[in-house]
């Protein structure tokens, strides 16, 4: 009876909340108050797939849902912004019958890496995807090893891990486990022999802290690593990116499936690989996955093309306080052979909490913009001085850099400044201030 | 002049390396030729030949690895400290200088014992906060960020006075530690880049004269913006 009422109330609150345009965590919060163990009282589907990690989980989850739904599976999944226990509770209960049975084939959960330990106390995933662990929102998260420990607490016996073999810290979750499913990239034509990053989180072995060596770097410290002492090294993969041509926008998975890319970044190909891996595990044919992923454009608004006067451009939503996310965006601009100008905005460090910390700017490899493909660099926002100080320590000539504390002024400057393509790089917290001044392409 | 960035690859968690860049730049702008050595675990080093020594923040595990390695420098560091060498320790690197560090499992590690304080880590809550610190020897406050999981007890002469943020432990108004020209603080990251007046002060100790302030416009303006943001925050919290 208690279960019936809790589910009913959750559904009602969700319905009312939907009408009011409210977020989806409140109904779950109320449900947990009414019945703290409600999640263990519902009947869950055969596949419960959780996705966590520093970067790309929202995109990965969206792609998994897309592939599975296109292949006839029903999927209950949480969209952006509701990945803590309350949001997951709302998701589960609103997908359940009043009798307490979740009606979909797959329950797909994007989980906040710090809170997974609470969420998975009641819902044990059948499969748990961990995409990567980077320096991400360190003002709240501490550091990657701190997050590692938090995620380790959320892994329970009976859950199969699906891990990124190229991330040395993530791979450690698989130590001593026989049934891990590994995904990763073979040596790619875009790989480098030396590290390209402002810092090196792959310098030391996560297990024994002896120095590590790499036979290949995909990007930053992601690649083919091996400890010089304890034998810890990159694991062989079950599902792999076998080739990639970012210029032509094509990737190849498992030596046979070619997928054309709407977004030509290494990031994107890892998210696609993670989604492919999950779909294979659920039983979807590789050919069908490739067909669904070809030219797939994310719906979550991370990448937006726009028009500004006579100029065209792309907004690459990156994450403040997350240097690898910035590096990925900078790499796209650096490699744009037709030539581009770049706009970078740091105005509010976060939209969810207050901090004025800009230490993370020093972890971003802005020297990448010292490229013949990049023309003018426009820096804007409240923290423009900190950006300028950071660029002062790159090799980029000063006369190529323009500074504006005021974002509209920066956009006006770009509108009247030539015809090159524009890459705008900023965070969720600041992108609306930019988008308000340009015309989004439909 | 010679600068030493010690444990540059293992204690560099929040952009701490930029402190060495800032010091190198100000000394060069003041007419000095500057050499920077970046050394790490197992490297030979003669500490007395450097004009400035810096160690940054690391993960709790990395700090323990460094603690084992740095023991061989214990007496050298003590001599450097007593001799007035300018040294800066940011984040949990300054815990190395105390009597003991206790990890979250209760395991006790001997520190270098240059100071009598003890540090105790826990693994439940990360203690993080924006910071505004008062400082007796500077005209203006310092800004920055503290990111730690430890409490330091037994520091009688702290470096800073907490106006916003976290002190050495609990409600302690004191933060960091100082002896002679050795400065230790839980402020993380590019402390000298964010606080040009602190950089100028340390450079003047190294040079024995006022350094050049050329080319510091951006860092000075950046400092003012951050300080005003944090002061707004303090007013909000006080109301
Ligand atoms: Zn090892």
XYZ file of C-alpha atoms and ligand atoms in Angstrom:
682
model
C 0.000 0.000 0.000
C 2.824 2.320 0.960
C 4.544 1.581 -2.342
C 1.346 2.263 -4.268
C 0.858 5.661 -2.635
C 4.482 6.674 -2.933
C 4.500 5.892 -6.657
C 1.174 7.637 -7.119
C 2.343 10.777 -5.339
C 5.599 10.801 -7.262
C 3.710 10.542 -10.553
C 1.293 13.305 -9.543
C 4.099 15.620 -8.479
C 5.924 14.870 -11.694
C 2.803 15.701 -13.692
C 2.200 18.965 -11.832
C 5.905 19.808 -11.972
C 5.850 19.217 -15.707
C 3.000 21.705 -16.094
C 4.938 24.275 -14.071
C 8.175 23.539 -15.896
C 9.882 22.553 -12.658
C 12.908 20.282 -12.400
C 12.541 16.590 -11.862
C 14.242 16.071 -8.527
C 11.413 17.206 -6.205
C 9.001 14.274 -6.825
C 11.786 11.800 -6.072
C 12.779 13.774 -2.996
C 9.243 13.574 -1.626
C 9.004 9.872 -2.500
C 12.220 9.144 -0.595
C 10.822 10.983 2.428
C 7.619 8.939 2.337
C 9.364 5.628 1.777
C 13.155 5.699 2.067
C 13.632 2.220 0.582
C 11.134 2.724 -2.258
C 13.781 1.973 -4.889
C 14.307 -1.533 -3.542
C 10.554 -2.153 -3.603
C 10.052 -1.752 -7.335
C 10.517 -4.425 -9.953
C 13.302 -3.371 -12.292
C 13.936 -4.301 -15.936
C 16.447 -6.854 -17.200
C 18.998 -4.222 -18.083
C 19.911 -1.452 -15.686
C 22.694 0.525 -17.274
C 24.464 3.261 -15.368
C 26.835 5.749 -16.928
C 29.234 7.907 -14.983
C 32.519 9.749 -15.470
C 33.813 13.288 -15.715
C 33.012 14.097 -19.319
C 30.572 12.989 -21.981
C 28.092 11.081 -19.855
C 25.070 13.111 -20.974
C 26.024 12.705 -24.645
C 26.762 9.005 -24.203
C 23.449 8.378 -22.451
C 21.578 10.265 -25.165
C 23.255 8.168 -27.863
C 22.583 4.887 -26.053
C 18.904 5.798 -25.729
C 18.781 6.787 -29.394
C 20.311 3.524 -30.655
C 18.242 1.287 -28.403
C 14.976 3.032 -29.176
C 15.657 2.906 -32.920
C 16.168 -0.819 -32.514
C 12.839 -1.483 -30.899
C 13.771 -1.331 -27.210
C 11.879 0.763 -24.726
C 14.183 2.870 -22.582
C 13.527 4.822 -19.392
C 16.327 7.354 -18.969
C 17.106 10.539 -17.121
C 17.900 13.629 -19.093
C 20.398 16.271 -18.154
C 20.281 17.825 -14.726
C 18.632 15.080 -12.714
C 21.428 12.620 -12.081
C 21.456 12.525 -8.293
C 19.406 10.087 -6.242
C 16.257 12.253 -6.197
C 16.242 12.579 -9.976
C 16.884 8.873 -10.439
C 14.017 8.088 -8.031
C 11.701 10.309 -10.050
C 12.814 8.520 -13.210
C 12.233 5.036 -11.813
C 8.879 5.728 -10.174
C 7.427 7.664 -13.064
C 8.382 4.801 -15.387
C 6.751 2.250 -13.078
C 3.213 0.964 -12.961
C 1.258 1.636 -9.779
C 1.896 -2.021 -9.031
C 5.596 -1.182 -8.878
C 6.939 -2.618 -12.139
C 9.158 -0.567 -14.430
C 7.693 -1.028 -17.869
C 10.696 -0.487 -20.126
C 13.261 -2.985 -21.459
C 16.151 -0.879 -20.262
C 16.600 1.500 -17.373
C 19.376 3.905 -18.329
C 20.818 6.086 -15.591
C 23.228 8.962 -15.956
C 24.734 9.150 -12.510
C 26.663 11.933 -10.853
C 30.056 10.462 -10.048
C 30.070 11.812 -6.504
C 26.597 10.593 -5.579
C 26.556 7.185 -7.252
C 27.327 5.546 -3.906
C 23.939 6.647 -2.565
C 21.963 5.945 -5.725
C 23.274 2.412 -6.213
C 22.636 1.356 -2.658
C 19.075 0.627 -3.766
C 19.356 0.198 -7.504
C 22.157 -2.134 -8.437
C 23.081 -1.620 -12.096
C 23.521 -4.718 -14.220
C 26.099 -2.765 -16.242
C 28.114 0.226 -15.172
C 29.890 2.362 -17.760
C 32.730 4.573 -16.529
C 33.854 6.860 -19.320
C 36.787 8.811 -17.881
C 38.079 10.553 -14.761
C 39.582 13.966 -15.345
C 40.202 17.161 -13.450
C 36.603 18.330 -13.366
C 34.976 20.940 -11.102
C 37.762 20.484 -8.602
C 36.376 23.272 -6.426
C 33.702 20.747 -5.500
C 35.160 17.383 -6.490
C 38.589 17.698 -4.889
C 40.593 15.778 -7.476
C 40.274 12.704 -9.729
C 41.522 10.213 -7.102
C 38.985 11.591 -4.620
C 36.237 10.941 -7.180
C 37.757 7.523 -7.896
C 37.258 6.583 -4.253
C 33.665 7.835 -4.319
C 32.866 5.777 -7.419
C 34.642 2.707 -5.992
C 32.159 2.819 -3.095
C 29.274 2.611 -5.581
C 30.432 -0.579 -7.325
C 28.740 -3.703 -5.993
C 29.248 -7.396 -6.703
C 27.084 -8.582 -9.547
C 27.485 -5.418 -11.594
C 29.474 -5.781 -14.819
C 31.809 -2.908 -15.438
C 32.197 -1.383 -18.889
C 35.448 0.567 -18.760
C 37.537 2.873 -20.896
C 40.786 0.945 -21.271
C 42.686 4.066 -22.359
C 42.116 5.962 -19.096
C 44.676 4.767 -16.530
C 42.612 5.758 -13.489
C 39.318 4.335 -14.808
C 41.046 1.067 -15.751
C 41.975 0.540 -12.140
C 38.323 -0.239 -11.344
C 38.803 -3.434 -13.355
C 41.739 -4.718 -11.284
C 41.034 -8.257 -10.103
C 37.718 -8.509 -11.974
C 37.310 -11.142 -14.677
C 34.133 -10.033 -16.400
C 34.949 -6.419 -17.283
C 33.963 -5.229 -20.758
C 36.697 -2.971 -22.141
C 36.423 -0.321 -24.830
C 39.172 1.871 -26.236
C 41.011 3.094 -29.272
C 43.760 1.295 -31.196
C 46.757 3.378 -32.211
C 45.194 6.101 -34.359
C 46.682 8.264 -37.097
C 45.980 11.320 -34.911
C 47.933 9.866 -31.957
C 51.145 11.456 -30.714
C 54.265 9.922 -29.165
C 54.570 12.696 -26.619
C 52.057 14.220 -24.245
C 50.077 17.251 -25.454
C 48.738 18.839 -22.298
C 49.490 21.606 -19.822
C 49.933 18.959 -17.084
C 50.454 15.216 -16.872
C 47.983 13.097 -14.920
C 49.517 9.979 -16.495
C 53.010 10.535 -15.111
C 52.658 7.988 -12.324
C 50.958 4.634 -12.007
C 47.615 4.890 -10.202
C 48.307 1.544 -8.493
C 51.927 1.710 -7.287
C 52.945 5.324 -8.118
C 56.010 4.320 -10.123
C 56.558 6.259 -13.385
C 54.430 5.242 -16.383
C 55.363 5.211 -20.051
C 53.077 5.567 -23.056
C 53.504 3.910 -26.441
C 50.788 6.209 -27.802
C 48.773 9.216 -26.641
C 45.246 9.703 -28.026
C 44.816 13.029 -26.214
C 46.065 14.375 -22.880
C 46.932 11.371 -20.678
C 44.483 9.090 -22.466
C 46.298 6.407 -24.443
C 48.354 3.230 -24.258
C 50.054 3.339 -20.885
C 52.216 0.896 -18.959
C 53.713 1.069 -15.494
C 57.497 0.672 -15.364
C 57.294 -1.342 -12.175
C 54.160 -3.257 -11.196
C 52.917 -4.567 -14.564
C 49.766 -2.428 -14.596
C 49.013 -1.510 -18.195
C 46.311 -0.722 -20.671
C 43.966 -3.691 -21.050
C 43.153 -5.258 -24.419
C 39.758 -4.139 -25.679
C 36.555 -5.978 -26.503
C 35.237 -3.114 -28.620
C 37.581 -0.685 -30.311
C 37.942 2.323 -32.513
C 40.192 0.868 -35.195
C 40.679 3.978 -37.339
C 39.669 7.599 -37.450
C 39.997 10.360 -40.024
C 38.894 13.597 -38.402
C 39.547 15.671 -41.545
C 37.090 13.621 -43.518
C 34.929 13.016 -40.461
C 34.881 9.225 -40.425
C 35.557 6.672 -37.710
C 35.772 2.898 -37.905
C 34.751 0.529 -35.106
C 35.913 -3.062 -34.775
C 37.557 -2.947 -38.208
C 34.281 -3.015 -40.100
C 31.703 -0.428 -39.093
C 32.265 3.008 -40.577
C 30.450 5.926 -39.007
C 30.428 9.437 -40.427
C 30.782 12.131 -37.789
C 28.628 15.208 -37.373
C 31.132 16.531 -34.835
C 34.771 15.978 -35.720
C 36.313 15.596 -32.289
C 38.070 12.763 -30.494
C 35.697 13.279 -27.662
C 32.746 12.541 -29.804
C 34.252 9.292 -31.096
C 34.786 8.018 -27.551
C 31.185 8.772 -26.651
C 30.044 6.956 -29.786
C 32.258 3.983 -28.906
C 30.858 3.818 -25.366
C 27.301 3.927 -26.736
C 28.163 1.282 -29.339
C 29.603 -0.960 -26.628
C 26.477 -0.737 -24.494
C 24.204 -1.394 -27.465
C 26.247 -4.471 -28.390
C 26.010 -5.712 -24.814
C 22.228 -5.309 -24.932
C 22.228 -7.361 -28.127
C 21.942 -4.863 -30.969
C 23.731 -5.778 -34.191
C 26.867 -3.710 -34.976
C 25.668 -2.870 -38.490
C 22.437 -1.441 -37.116
C 24.257 0.653 -34.515
C 26.538 2.126 -37.167
C 23.538 2.969 -39.317
C 21.863 4.831 -36.453
C 25.009 6.717 -35.422
C 25.979 7.960 -38.899
C 25.912 11.785 -38.907
C 24.090 11.728 -35.601
C 23.673 15.229 -34.217
C 23.333 15.446 -30.454
C 20.056 16.894 -29.271
C 21.417 18.132 -25.958
C 22.591 21.494 -27.268
C 26.307 21.025 -26.616
C 27.153 21.948 -30.189
C 25.227 24.762 -31.841
C 25.876 26.303 -35.244
C 25.028 29.974 -35.619
C 25.070 32.995 -37.908
C 26.467 36.366 -36.859
C 25.941 39.007 -39.560
C 27.847 37.678 -42.553
C 29.713 35.146 -40.454
C 29.062 31.527 -39.638
C 30.257 29.675 -36.608
C 29.895 26.878 -34.084
C 29.479 27.140 -30.348
C 31.426 24.337 -28.685
C 29.970 24.101 -25.222
C 32.831 23.221 -22.924
C 32.959 23.028 -19.180
C 34.592 25.682 -17.065
C 36.756 24.036 -14.396
C 37.413 21.173 -16.806
C 40.603 21.613 -18.784
C 40.268 18.512 -20.968
C 36.871 19.646 -22.155
C 38.477 22.956 -23.188
C 41.436 21.191 -24.792
C 39.034 19.168 -26.934
C 37.332 22.321 -28.186
C 40.652 24.074 -28.809
C 41.789 21.068 -30.830
C 38.740 21.399 -33.110
C 39.604 25.059 -33.778
C 43.307 24.322 -34.213
C 42.570 21.664 -36.840
C 40.075 23.734 -38.853
C 42.031 24.016 -42.108
C 39.761 26.626 -43.703
C 40.838 29.042 -40.962
C 38.864 30.437 -38.028
C 38.685 33.072 -35.317
C 38.131 31.955 -31.746
C 36.017 33.482 -28.990
C 36.495 32.377 -25.382
C 34.157 33.555 -22.626
C 34.648 33.170 -18.873
C 32.038 35.243 -17.090
C 30.451 33.064 -14.391
C 32.605 30.122 -13.354
C 29.551 28.042 -12.455
C 25.796 28.330 -12.851
C 25.084 26.015 -9.947
C 27.266 27.375 -7.180
C 29.480 30.318 -6.400
C 33.211 30.363 -6.934
C 35.603 32.881 -8.392
C 38.403 30.355 -8.724
C 40.150 30.429 -12.100
C 43.114 28.158 -11.294
C 41.847 25.731 -13.948
C 42.768 28.192 -16.710
C 46.392 27.179 -16.078
C 45.554 23.532 -16.836
C 44.206 24.354 -20.307
C 46.632 23.974 -23.198
C 45.891 27.327 -24.866
C 49.156 27.072 -26.817
C 47.181 24.892 -29.213
C 45.746 28.108 -30.669
C 49.252 29.046 -31.828
C 48.274 27.469 -35.159
C 48.177 28.772 -38.745
C 44.494 27.791 -38.802
C 43.630 30.290 -36.065
C 43.419 34.023 -36.734
C 42.068 36.385 -34.123
C 41.448 35.272 -30.553
C 38.786 37.214 -28.669
C 38.692 36.845 -24.882
C 35.620 38.043 -23.017
C 33.730 38.118 -19.746
C 34.268 39.136 -16.158
C 37.449 37.057 -15.868
C 38.973 38.466 -19.074
C 42.050 39.667 -17.160
C 42.763 36.177 -15.855
C 42.352 34.841 -19.394
C 44.714 37.552 -20.670
C 47.276 36.712 -17.967
C 47.083 33.046 -18.956
C 47.553 33.859 -22.668
C 50.491 36.051 -21.675
C 52.287 32.795 -20.853
C 51.596 31.173 -24.236
C 53.626 31.670 -27.415
C 50.680 33.371 -29.152
C 51.568 36.872 -30.433
C 49.789 39.576 -28.417
C 48.496 41.424 -31.486
C 46.245 38.479 -32.312
C 44.403 38.730 -28.994
C 41.496 41.113 -28.274
C 40.024 41.642 -24.811
C 36.482 42.604 -23.813
C 35.045 42.466 -20.309
C 31.647 43.034 -21.910
C 30.295 40.049 -23.888
C 28.017 42.038 -26.275
C 30.995 44.249 -27.186
C 33.044 41.159 -27.963
C 30.270 39.825 -30.208
C 29.920 43.212 -31.976
C 33.652 43.200 -32.593
C 33.413 39.769 -34.209
C 30.379 40.750 -36.293
C 32.365 43.576 -37.889
C 35.661 41.750 -38.042
C 36.022 39.824 -41.299
C 34.417 36.711 -42.671
C 36.293 33.779 -41.213
C 34.517 30.961 -39.463
C 34.039 31.493 -35.710
C 34.510 28.932 -32.978
C 32.923 30.148 -29.747
C 34.150 28.225 -26.723
C 32.460 28.605 -23.372
C 30.479 26.830 -20.655
C 26.773 26.140 -20.021
C 26.957 28.880 -17.420
C 27.889 31.516 -20.007
C 26.567 30.307 -23.335
C 23.167 32.016 -23.101
C 24.906 35.405 -22.890
C 26.510 34.641 -26.234
C 23.548 32.968 -27.931
C 21.381 35.996 -27.132
C 23.523 37.993 -29.604
C 23.622 35.569 -32.538
C 21.128 33.686 -34.702
C 21.047 29.962 -33.984
C 20.796 27.799 -37.103
C 17.811 25.477 -37.093
C 69.195 33.255 -10.323
C 68.000 29.713 -9.886
C 64.492 28.560 -9.079
C 63.542 25.041 -8.058
C 60.147 23.547 -8.778
C 60.318 20.400 -6.676
C 57.934 17.461 -7.371
C 56.692 19.430 -10.381
C 54.892 16.452 -11.968
C 53.344 14.799 -8.917
C 52.419 17.824 -6.790
C 50.760 20.032 -9.397
C 47.061 19.496 -8.964
C 45.448 22.911 -9.365
C 47.692 24.819 -11.756
C 50.281 25.272 -8.991
C 53.113 25.320 -11.556
C 52.108 28.863 -12.521
C 53.666 30.124 -9.278
C 57.094 29.340 -10.698
C 56.225 31.030 -13.997
C 55.150 34.157 -12.128
C 58.349 34.246 -10.084
C 60.512 33.618 -13.138
C 58.824 36.464 -15.037
C 59.083 39.072 -12.282
C 62.759 38.308 -11.652
C 63.529 38.471 -15.379
C 61.668 41.755 -15.686
C 63.809 42.998 -12.801
C 66.929 42.372 -14.855
C 67.973 38.958 -13.587
C 68.881 35.941 -15.673
C 66.715 33.140 -14.351
C 67.119 29.396 -14.626
C 64.352 26.999 -13.533
C 64.987 23.403 -12.504
C 62.047 21.032 -12.389
C 62.883 18.007 -10.283
C 60.899 15.121 -8.893
C 61.033 11.783 -7.101
C 64.520 10.362 -6.793
C 66.307 13.330 -8.389
C 69.566 14.615 -6.937
C 69.286 18.206 -5.782
C 71.431 20.693 -3.899
C 68.827 22.890 -2.312
C 71.260 25.549 -1.073
C 72.122 26.652 -4.614
C 68.580 27.904 -5.309
C 67.153 31.372 -4.726
C 63.555 30.147 -4.549
C 62.046 26.724 -3.875
C 58.451 25.814 -4.592
C 56.261 22.735 -3.991
C 52.566 22.572 -4.964
C 49.475 20.535 -4.027
C 48.900 16.863 -4.680
C 46.412 14.095 -4.072
C 46.563 12.504 -0.633
C 48.238 9.410 -2.115
C 50.825 11.457 -4.003
C 51.585 13.485 -0.896
C 52.484 10.259 0.955
C 54.788 9.179 -1.870
C 56.508 12.561 -1.731
C 56.730 12.386 2.044
C 58.894 9.265 1.734
C 61.096 10.866 -0.913
C 61.576 14.252 0.703
C 63.010 12.817 3.923
C 66.510 12.840 2.399
C 66.214 16.634 2.098
C 65.128 17.131 5.708
C 68.347 18.646 7.021
C 68.919 20.701 3.857
C 65.438 22.150 4.123
C 66.005 22.986 7.779
C 69.242 24.817 6.891
C 67.489 26.648 4.039
C 64.701 27.700 6.373
C 67.045 28.893 9.121
C 69.170 30.698 6.545
C 66.180 32.722 5.330
C 65.763 31.161 1.882
C 62.495 32.110 0.221
C 60.331 29.003 -0.104
C 56.643 28.556 -0.866
C 54.531 25.465 -0.170
C 50.947 25.503 -1.459
C 48.083 23.111 -0.666
C 48.864 19.936 1.234
C 52.598 20.189 0.496
C 53.052 22.299 3.602
C 51.753 19.439 5.723
C 55.021 17.650 4.871
C 56.837 20.108 7.125
C 54.903 19.212 10.273
C 55.373 16.499 12.856
C 52.952 13.909 11.506
C 50.333 13.354 8.808
C 47.517 10.950 9.688
C 45.548 9.542 6.752
C 41.828 8.768 6.653
C 42.455 5.170 7.760
C 44.275 6.393 10.844
C 47.740 5.493 9.632
C 50.314 7.920 10.992
C 53.215 9.094 8.814
C 56.169 10.973 10.229
C 56.562 14.442 8.765
C 59.827 16.345 8.398
C 59.390 17.878 11.832
C 60.433 21.392 10.859
C 57.313 22.498 12.704
C 55.432 20.991 15.622
C 51.978 20.906 14.037
C 50.101 17.754 13.026
C 47.773 17.121 10.069
C 44.818 14.776 10.069
C 42.969 13.717 6.923
C 39.435 12.360 6.579
C 37.747 10.930 3.502
C 34.120 11.893 4.010
C 33.828 15.512 3.004
C 36.103 17.545 0.824
C 36.710 20.904 2.467
C 36.712 23.539 -0.243
C 36.158 27.277 -0.178
C 36.963 30.538 -1.863
C 39.272 32.510 0.372
C 40.018 36.051 1.434
C 42.925 36.169 3.851
C 44.319 39.134 5.735
C 48.051 39.436 5.967
C 50.125 41.589 8.323
C 53.033 42.197 5.974
C 50.964 43.096 2.885
C 48.899 46.182 2.055
C 46.009 44.204 0.723
C 44.205 40.935 1.393
C 44.963 37.745 -0.492
C 42.433 35.894 -2.628
C 42.375 32.265 -3.598
C 40.885 28.867 -3.041
C 41.393 26.165 -0.422
C 40.852 22.535 -1.441
C 41.736 19.980 1.225
C 40.539 17.131 3.423
C 42.789 17.744 6.405
C 42.921 19.676 9.635
C 46.207 21.059 10.934
C 46.543 21.449 14.682
C 49.241 23.121 16.690
C 50.171 26.081 14.524
C 50.861 28.948 16.872
C 52.047 31.510 14.370
C 49.847 31.241 11.292
C 50.668 33.043 8.073
C 47.249 34.550 7.307
C 44.070 35.660 9.049
C 40.907 34.109 7.610
C 38.238 36.614 6.526
C 36.486 34.241 4.141
C 37.156 30.563 3.762
C 38.865 27.895 5.818
C 41.511 28.108 8.515
C 44.045 25.515 9.603
C 41.357 23.605 11.478
C 37.672 23.971 12.235
C 36.887 27.538 13.240
C 40.517 28.543 13.442
C 41.016 32.104 12.209
C 44.646 31.408 11.432
C 45.757 29.898 8.143
C 49.076 28.517 6.956
C 52.423 28.737 8.609
C 55.502 30.922 8.384
C 59.041 30.714 9.739
C 61.706 33.109 8.460
C 61.054 33.228 4.693
C 59.344 29.873 4.458
C 55.657 30.301 3.607
C 53.152 27.450 3.772
C 49.443 27.760 2.965
C 46.514 25.526 2.049
C 45.687 28.000 -0.700
C 45.927 25.894 -3.860
C 46.960 26.672 -7.398
C 48.577 29.807 -8.820
C 48.661 31.783 -5.564
C 51.378 34.172 -6.796
C 49.650 34.732 -10.140
C 46.393 35.591 -8.379
C 48.052 37.838 -5.786
C 50.562 40.123 -7.493
C 51.319 41.990 -4.235
C 52.356 38.709 -2.584
C 54.531 37.921 -5.602
C 56.157 41.370 -5.382
C 56.785 40.844 -1.671
C 58.455 37.454 -2.176
C 60.488 38.782 -5.119
C 61.702 41.695 -3.010
C 62.891 39.211 -0.360
C 64.815 37.314 -3.031
C 66.260 40.440 -4.666
C 66.798 42.515 -1.539
C 65.282 45.405 -3.463
C 61.970 46.354 -5.028
C 61.299 44.275 -8.159
C 60.029 45.684 -11.448
C 56.248 45.724 -11.767
C 56.313 45.861 -15.569
C 53.797 43.740 -17.444
C 51.650 43.010 -14.384
C 48.546 44.897 -15.595
C 46.422 41.800 -16.240
C 47.234 40.029 -13.004
C 46.649 43.217 -11.036
C 43.299 43.837 -12.733
C 42.367 40.164 -12.308
C 43.119 40.372 -8.601
C 40.850 43.426 -8.194
C 37.956 41.679 -9.950
C 38.279 38.541 -7.826
C 38.624 40.507 -4.594
C 35.506 42.536 -5.379
C 33.548 39.363 -6.280
C 34.600 37.756 -3.010
C 33.782 40.866 -0.979
C 30.299 40.902 -2.481
C 30.040 37.282 -1.431
C 31.137 38.112 2.116
C 28.536 40.855 2.417
C 25.871 38.429 1.217
C 26.959 35.841 3.783
C 27.003 38.383 6.599
C 23.463 39.533 5.861
Zn 52.524 0.392 -11.083
